[in-house]
């Protein structure tokens, strides 16, 4: 278990160093004055917002499982969600989150093949919702990324949207089969098997998406509510600082933009990039000297507390042997 303990120690040190640097480099003479007006009820409001978001996440998972003709309880769905937070934060690029979801779904009685499909569908729906939000953000918030025009960002978003749609259509109708087979021929056997397995699961996920349009529309709406509730942590904390005269559309838009980027970051759980991106996007929006503190508070409520709950569920359900297999490699 030494490697596991080392992984935890490294994570704790990484989070501590990043949080300390972010706070240290952003405090100024106005910090204490602004924090003096902070209202503790906003923390409770932020936690409630996260809880509501997690409820929608669990609800959409249960609906997806039902569409696949399987069944899980709300408690089992909660385990899947928190397990995702746990392993996602411990692995580069949050790759362990998918493994955790798969393991908890299998433990809940969902067959491996269907569990893999459900994990892919959850990711596709979340990314699709964020991509759909991007045009509305860029049309409203000029200069969201310094040095990059919104026209360029809009073009990238539209291209990503079209590519995603084409990939879905191609997978659904079999147009991608030839391309995948041609590419896989140049790979080693083990990697080829993984590519074929992933492509098969992706095709099954696309088939599931189109199998029940009305039910999937409900799941998509729950995906959006899940994300919006979790991103609302920052507005809740700003209200606690007495901020009421800012553009909340812009605040939520920038949270959506930042979290979209975090889907593609190589660091565990987006650590470092999330805090740095938050400071970059909100340094002129929040009260002076508080941007670093709010960034760390956001990560604590949105990621680190769910991580600890996921750690508890993982140990309770699978024991230390599971951690040894997944983290002790």
Tab-separated table of C-alpha atoms in Angstrom:
chain	number	residue	atom	x	y	z
A	1	UNK	CA	0.000	0.000	0.000
A	2	UNK	CA	3.028	2.325	0.044
A	3	UNK	CA	2.369	3.558	-3.497
A	4	UNK	CA	-1.200	4.425	-2.574
A	5	UNK	CA	-0.099	6.456	0.435
A	6	UNK	CA	2.479	8.211	-1.736
A	7	UNK	CA	-0.245	9.092	-4.246
A	8	UNK	CA	-2.360	10.613	-1.471
A	9	UNK	CA	0.585	12.514	-0.040
A	10	UNK	CA	1.478	13.885	-3.476
A	11	UNK	CA	-2.129	14.962	-4.052
A	12	UNK	CA	-2.365	16.668	-0.662
A	13	UNK	CA	0.943	18.451	-1.221
A	14	UNK	CA	-0.068	19.474	-4.738
A	15	UNK	CA	-3.411	20.878	-3.605
A	16	UNK	CA	-1.828	22.617	-0.608
A	17	UNK	CA	0.949	24.207	-2.662
A	18	UNK	CA	-1.401	25.329	-5.428
A	19	UNK	CA	-3.925	26.740	-2.952
A	20	UNK	CA	-1.205	28.497	-0.967
A	21	UNK	CA	0.386	30.036	-4.061
A	22	UNK	CA	-2.968	31.180	-5.447
A	23	UNK	CA	-3.967	32.841	-2.187
A	24	UNK	CA	-0.519	34.314	-1.495
A	25	UNK	CA	-0.214	35.895	-4.940
A	26	UNK	CA	-3.703	37.423	-4.931
A	27	UNK	CA	-4.117	38.919	-1.455
A	28	UNK	CA	-3.610	42.662	-0.965
A	29	UNK	CA	-4.452	45.437	1.474
A	30	UNK	CA	-8.132	45.171	0.589
A	31	UNK	CA	-8.456	41.468	1.426
A	32	UNK	CA	-9.292	41.698	5.124
A	33	UNK	CA	-11.648	44.617	4.576
A	34	UNK	CA	-13.648	42.723	1.962
A	35	UNK	CA	-13.616	39.443	3.883
A	36	UNK	CA	-14.909	41.293	6.936
A	37	UNK	CA	-18.237	41.633	5.108
A	38	UNK	CA	-18.429	37.922	4.278
A	39	UNK	CA	-21.661	36.184	5.292
A	40	UNK	CA	-21.311	32.493	6.368
A	41	UNK	CA	-24.772	31.662	5.011
A	42	UNK	CA	-23.347	31.861	1.487
A	43	UNK	CA	-21.203	28.774	2.174
A	44	UNK	CA	-24.331	26.854	3.151
A	45	UNK	CA	-26.003	28.129	-0.018
A	46	UNK	CA	-23.027	26.977	-2.090
A	47	UNK	CA	-23.079	23.509	-0.475
A	48	UNK	CA	-26.829	23.307	-1.112
A	49	UNK	CA	-26.246	24.248	-4.746
A	50	UNK	CA	-23.674	21.456	-5.118
A	51	UNK	CA	-26.017	19.007	-3.416
A	52	UNK	CA	-28.781	19.944	-5.836
A	53	UNK	CA	-26.407	19.499	-8.753
A	54	UNK	CA	-25.379	16.064	-7.509
A	55	UNK	CA	-29.055	15.142	-7.154
A	56	UNK	CA	-29.638	15.956	-10.831
A	57	UNK	CA	-26.512	13.980	-11.693
A	58	UNK	CA	-27.850	10.955	-9.828
A	59	UNK	CA	-31.291	11.381	-11.360
A	60	UNK	CA	-29.933	11.478	-14.911
A	61	UNK	CA	-27.838	8.383	-14.236
A	62	UNK	CA	-30.891	6.494	-12.995
A	63	UNK	CA	-32.847	7.562	-16.080
A	64	UNK	CA	-30.002	6.440	-18.356
A	65	UNK	CA	-29.817	3.075	-16.615
A	66	UNK	CA	-33.583	2.706	-17.021
A	67	UNK	CA	-33.336	3.503	-20.746
A	68	UNK	CA	-30.760	0.707	-21.030
A	69	UNK	CA	-33.337	-1.657	-19.424
A	70	UNK	CA	-31.411	-1.977	-16.177
A	71	UNK	CA	-32.153	-0.598	-12.716
A	72	UNK	CA	-30.194	0.932	-9.851
A	73	UNK	CA	-31.219	2.699	-6.658
A	74	UNK	CA	-30.588	6.354	-5.871
A	75	UNK	CA	-28.031	5.324	-3.253
A	76	UNK	CA	-26.138	3.268	-5.823
A	77	UNK	CA	-26.238	6.222	-8.222
A	78	UNK	CA	-24.771	8.409	-5.481
A	79	UNK	CA	-21.915	5.934	-5.044
A	80	UNK	CA	-21.181	6.065	-8.775
A	81	UNK	CA	-21.064	9.862	-8.759
A	82	UNK	CA	-18.818	10.256	-5.717
A	83	UNK	CA	-16.599	7.395	-6.855
A	84	UNK	CA	-16.078	9.347	-10.062
A	85	UNK	CA	-14.914	12.393	-8.081
A	86	UNK	CA	-12.506	10.274	-6.062
A	87	UNK	CA	-10.548	8.559	-8.813
A	88	UNK	CA	-10.811	11.506	-11.206
A	89	UNK	CA	-8.885	13.679	-8.770
A	90	UNK	CA	-6.177	11.061	-8.293
A	91	UNK	CA	-5.414	10.330	-11.949
A	92	UNK	CA	-3.962	12.461	-14.773
A	93	UNK	CA	-6.630	13.877	-17.049
A	94	UNK	CA	-9.313	12.545	-14.665
A	95	UNK	CA	-9.106	9.200	-16.508
A	96	UNK	CA	-9.749	7.258	-13.307
A	97	UNK	CA	-13.238	8.732	-13.053
A	98	UNK	CA	-14.493	6.538	-15.888
A	99	UNK	CA	-12.963	3.464	-14.214
A	100	UNK	CA	-14.693	4.288	-10.942
A	101	UNK	CA	-18.070	4.751	-12.620
A	102	UNK	CA	-17.666	1.445	-14.424
A	103	UNK	CA	-16.743	-0.415	-11.221
A	104	UNK	CA	-19.608	1.024	-9.179
A	105	UNK	CA	-22.137	0.361	-11.965
A	106	UNK	CA	-20.950	-3.234	-12.207
A	107	UNK	CA	-21.259	-3.549	-8.427
A	108	UNK	CA	-24.844	-2.253	-8.750
A	109	UNK	CA	-25.649	-5.083	-11.148
A	110	UNK	CA	-25.279	-3.325	-14.499
A	111	UNK	CA	-23.468	-5.547	-17.077
A	112	UNK	CA	-19.981	-4.384	-18.025
A	113	UNK	CA	-20.882	-3.595	-21.642
A	114	UNK	CA	-23.860	-1.445	-20.688
A	115	UNK	CA	-21.919	0.214	-17.876
A	116	UNK	CA	-19.198	1.302	-20.323
A	117	UNK	CA	-21.847	2.711	-22.663
A	118	UNK	CA	-23.512	4.658	-19.838
A	119	UNK	CA	-20.194	6.224	-18.826
A	120	UNK	CA	-19.604	7.410	-22.403
A	121	UNK	CA	-23.150	8.777	-22.734
A	122	UNK	CA	-22.792	10.783	-19.502
A	123	UNK	CA	-19.604	12.387	-20.816
A	124	UNK	CA	-21.049	13.091	-24.265
A	125	UNK	CA	-24.150	14.777	-22.837
A	126	UNK	CA	-22.131	17.010	-20.497
A	127	UNK	CA	-19.716	18.119	-23.221
A	128	UNK	CA	-22.569	18.623	-25.689
A	129	UNK	CA	-24.389	20.891	-23.224
A	130	UNK	CA	-21.263	22.975	-22.626
A	131	UNK	CA	-20.590	23.306	-26.356
A	132	UNK	CA	-24.157	24.514	-26.922
A	133	UNK	CA	-23.623	27.183	-24.253
A	134	UNK	CA	-20.426	28.529	-25.822
A	135	UNK	CA	-21.993	30.699	-28.587
A	136	UNK	CA	-24.227	32.475	-26.065
A	137	UNK	CA	-21.186	33.155	-23.875
A	138	UNK	CA	-19.008	34.522	-26.690
A	139	UNK	CA	-21.802	36.733	-28.039
A	140	UNK	CA	-22.251	38.278	-24.592
A	141	UNK	CA	-18.763	38.384	-23.067
A	142	UNK	CA	-16.231	40.143	-25.301
A	143	UNK	CA	-12.572	39.358	-24.657
A	144	UNK	CA	-13.107	36.395	-22.360
A	145	UNK	CA	-9.606	35.123	-23.224
A	146	UNK	CA	-6.933	37.849	-23.398
A	147	UNK	CA	-5.273	37.958	-26.812
A	148	UNK	CA	-7.844	35.703	-28.493
A	149	UNK	CA	-10.829	37.256	-30.262
A	150	UNK	CA	-14.316	35.924	-29.648
A	151	UNK	CA	-14.653	35.360	-33.406
A	152	UNK	CA	-11.848	32.809	-33.232
A	153	UNK	CA	-13.366	31.154	-30.168
A	154	UNK	CA	-16.764	31.076	-31.864
A	155	UNK	CA	-15.250	29.456	-34.956
A	156	UNK	CA	-13.536	26.810	-32.807
A	157	UNK	CA	-16.784	26.113	-30.950
A	158	UNK	CA	-18.868	25.808	-34.104
A	159	UNK	CA	-16.237	23.514	-35.618
A	160	UNK	CA	-16.196	21.339	-32.481
A	161	UNK	CA	-19.992	21.178	-32.532
A	162	UNK	CA	-20.089	20.139	-36.189
A	163	UNK	CA	-17.333	17.566	-35.667
A	164	UNK	CA	-19.226	16.076	-32.710
A	165	UNK	CA	-22.436	15.868	-34.750
A	166	UNK	CA	-20.599	14.291	-37.704
A	167	UNK	CA	-18.925	11.755	-35.408
A	168	UNK	CA	-22.292	10.818	-33.898
A	169	UNK	CA	-23.867	10.424	-37.341
A	170	UNK	CA	-20.825	8.549	-38.639
A	171	UNK	CA	-20.836	6.149	-35.709
A	172	UNK	CA	-24.602	5.655	-35.955
A	173	UNK	CA	-24.623	4.857	-39.666
A	174	UNK	CA	-21.350	2.966	-39.813
A	175	UNK	CA	-19.414	5.533	-41.829
A	176	UNK	CA	-16.543	5.475	-39.309
A	177	UNK	CA	-16.068	1.709	-39.387
A	178	UNK	CA	-13.726	1.764	-42.370
A	179	UNK	CA	-11.625	4.614	-40.957
A	180	UNK	CA	-11.236	2.935	-37.551
A	181	UNK	CA	-10.304	-0.408	-39.144
A	182	UNK	CA	-7.698	1.230	-41.373
A	183	UNK	CA	-6.139	3.103	-38.452
A	184	UNK	CA	-6.201	0.077	-36.163
A	185	UNK	CA	-4.256	-2.054	-38.653
A	186	UNK	CA	-1.139	-0.007	-37.900
A	187	UNK	CA	-1.414	-0.538	-34.145
A	188	UNK	CA	-0.117	-3.268	-31.878
A	189	UNK	CA	-2.544	-6.025	-30.930
A	190	UNK	CA	-3.237	-4.849	-27.380
A	191	UNK	CA	-3.857	-1.259	-28.414
A	192	UNK	CA	-5.941	-2.411	-31.381
A	193	UNK	CA	-8.228	-4.358	-29.053
A	194	UNK	CA	-8.682	-1.288	-26.837
A	195	UNK	CA	-9.504	0.902	-29.834
A	196	UNK	CA	-12.056	-1.575	-31.163
A	197	UNK	CA	-13.613	-1.967	-27.693
A	198	UNK	CA	-13.884	1.807	-27.238
A	199	UNK	CA	-15.328	2.260	-30.727
A	200	UNK	CA	-17.862	-0.498	-30.094
A	201	UNK	CA	-18.914	1.109	-26.823
A	202	UNK	CA	-19.144	4.510	-28.511
A	203	UNK	CA	-21.410	3.124	-31.231
A	204	UNK	CA	-23.580	1.520	-28.555
A	205	UNK	CA	-23.676	4.853	-26.704
A	206	UNK	CA	-24.842	6.655	-29.846
A	207	UNK	CA	-27.485	3.984	-30.393
A	208	UNK	CA	-28.663	4.461	-26.809
A	209	UNK	CA	-28.864	8.234	-27.334
A	210	UNK	CA	-31.211	7.774	-30.290
A	211	UNK	CA	-33.252	4.911	-28.848
A	212	UNK	CA	-35.543	7.036	-26.668
A	213	UNK	CA	-35.535	10.686	-27.862
A	214	UNK	CA	-38.019	12.095	-25.346
A	215	UNK	CA	-36.436	10.352	-22.370
A	216	UNK	CA	-32.999	11.380	-23.578
A	217	UNK	CA	-34.190	14.985	-23.767
A	218	UNK	CA	-35.052	14.777	-20.061
A	219	UNK	CA	-31.603	13.331	-19.342
A	220	UNK	CA	-30.000	16.146	-21.338
A	221	UNK	CA	-31.953	18.743	-19.327
A	222	UNK	CA	-30.808	17.066	-16.100
A	223	UNK	CA	-27.227	17.186	-17.382
A	224	UNK	CA	-27.526	20.935	-17.859
A	225	UNK	CA	-29.114	21.480	-14.447
A	226	UNK	CA	-26.422	19.356	-12.826
A	227	UNK	CA	-23.631	21.477	-14.308
A	228	UNK	CA	-25.324	24.835	-13.738
A	229	UNK	CA	-26.023	24.076	-10.073
A	230	UNK	CA	-22.404	23.104	-9.464
A	231	UNK	CA	-21.087	26.180	-11.290
A	232	UNK	CA	-23.409	28.345	-9.168
A	233	UNK	CA	-21.009	27.907	-6.235
A	234	UNK	CA	-19.136	31.048	-7.259
A	235	UNK	CA	-22.239	33.292	-7.480
A	236	UNK	CA	-23.268	31.985	-4.040
A	237	UNK	CA	-19.878	32.916	-2.558
A	238	UNK	CA	-19.948	36.326	-4.238
A	239	UNK	CA	-23.360	37.030	-2.712
A	240	UNK	CA	-21.783	36.314	0.672
A	241	UNK	CA	-19.267	39.078	-0.029
A	242	UNK	CA	-22.086	41.498	-0.742
A	243	UNK	CA	-21.581	41.503	-4.507
A	244	UNK	CA	-24.937	42.177	-6.138
A	245	UNK	CA	-24.158	44.641	-8.919
A	246	UNK	CA	-22.194	42.443	-11.322
A	247	UNK	CA	-23.321	40.678	-14.485
A	248	UNK	CA	-24.338	37.213	-13.298
A	249	UNK	CA	-24.715	36.093	-16.917
A	250	UNK	CA	-21.004	36.816	-17.377
A	251	UNK	CA	-20.043	35.056	-14.139
A	252	UNK	CA	-21.902	31.860	-15.031
A	253	UNK	CA	-20.662	32.063	-18.612
A	254	UNK	CA	-17.057	32.207	-17.497
A	255	UNK	CA	-17.589	29.313	-15.111
A	256	UNK	CA	-18.999	27.260	-17.994
A	257	UNK	CA	-16.063	28.243	-20.218
A	258	UNK	CA	-13.502	27.369	-17.537
A	259	UNK	CA	-15.052	24.012	-16.754
A	260	UNK	CA	-15.226	23.186	-20.451
A	261	UNK	CA	-11.455	23.631	-20.598
A	262	UNK	CA	-11.003	21.398	-17.551
A	263	UNK	CA	-12.393	18.425	-19.487
A	264	UNK	CA	-9.193	18.464	-21.539
A	265	UNK	CA	-6.525	19.266	-18.944
A	266	UNK	CA	-3.769	16.703	-18.257
A	267	UNK	CA	-3.412	17.398	-14.521
A	268	UNK	CA	-5.316	15.333	-11.910
A	269	UNK	CA	-8.774	16.877	-11.584
A	270	UNK	CA	-7.533	19.996	-13.391
A	271	UNK	CA	-5.480	20.987	-10.335
A	272	UNK	CA	-3.477	24.143	-10.931
A	273	UNK	CA	-5.129	24.943	-14.243
A	274	UNK	CA	-8.525	25.373	-12.574
A	275	UNK	CA	-7.240	27.811	-9.949
A	276	UNK	CA	-5.040	29.701	-12.394
A	277	UNK	CA	-7.833	29.927	-14.950
A	278	UNK	CA	-10.225	31.188	-12.302
A	279	UNK	CA	-7.836	33.967	-11.247
A	280	UNK	CA	-7.353	34.953	-14.890
A	281	UNK	CA	-11.073	35.072	-15.649
A	282	UNK	CA	-12.354	36.637	-12.419
A	283	UNK	CA	-9.581	38.915	-11.145
A	284	UNK	CA	-11.484	42.012	-12.283
A	285	UNK	CA	-14.919	40.761	-11.239
A	286	UNK	CA	-14.667	39.795	-7.582
A	287	UNK	CA	-13.861	42.175	-4.689
A	288	UNK	CA	-10.199	43.184	-4.500
A	289	UNK	CA	-7.894	40.665	-2.862
A	290	UNK	CA	-10.442	37.842	-2.714
A	291	UNK	CA	-10.117	36.130	-6.101
A	292	UNK	CA	-7.606	33.545	-4.845
A	293	UNK	CA	-9.633	32.751	-1.730
A	294	UNK	CA	-12.804	32.303	-3.764
A	295	UNK	CA	-10.932	30.112	-6.272
A	296	UNK	CA	-9.716	27.804	-3.495
A	297	UNK	CA	-13.151	27.800	-1.809
A	298	UNK	CA	-14.775	26.879	-5.119
A	299	UNK	CA	-12.416	23.933	-5.591
A	300	UNK	CA	-12.867	22.821	-1.977
A	301	UNK	CA	-16.662	22.719	-2.225
A	302	UNK	CA	-16.914	21.462	-5.809
A	303	UNK	CA	-14.096	18.896	-5.869
A	304	UNK	CA	-12.287	18.163	-2.617
A	305	UNK	CA	-15.275	17.489	-0.348
A	306	UNK	CA	-16.900	15.160	-2.942
A	307	UNK	CA	-13.458	13.540	-3.319
A	308	UNK	CA	-13.402	12.648	0.394
A	309	UNK	CA	-16.945	11.270	0.230
A	310	UNK	CA	-15.961	9.224	-2.803
A	311	UNK	CA	-12.931	7.907	-0.912
A	312	UNK	CA	-15.252	6.721	1.863
A	313	UNK	CA	-17.616	4.959	-0.548
A	314	UNK	CA	-14.752	3.337	-2.444
A	315	UNK	CA	-13.259	1.887	0.743
A	316	UNK	CA	-16.695	0.816	1.987
A	317	UNK	CA	-17.744	-0.938	-1.206
A	318	UNK	CA	-14.476	-2.321	-2.598
A	319	UNK	CA	-11.979	-2.161	0.260
A	320	UNK	CA	-8.266	-1.469	0.120
A	321	UNK	CA	-7.619	-4.182	-2.449
A	322	UNK	CA	-9.438	-2.113	-5.063
A	323	UNK	CA	-7.295	0.930	-4.266
A	324	UNK	CA	-4.190	-1.208	-4.493
A	325	UNK	CA	-5.155	-2.457	-7.960
A	326	UNK	CA	-6.155	0.946	-9.301
A	327	UNK	CA	-3.639	3.282	-7.655
A	328	UNK	CA	-0.759	1.058	-6.659
A	329	UNK	CA	0.367	0.298	-10.175
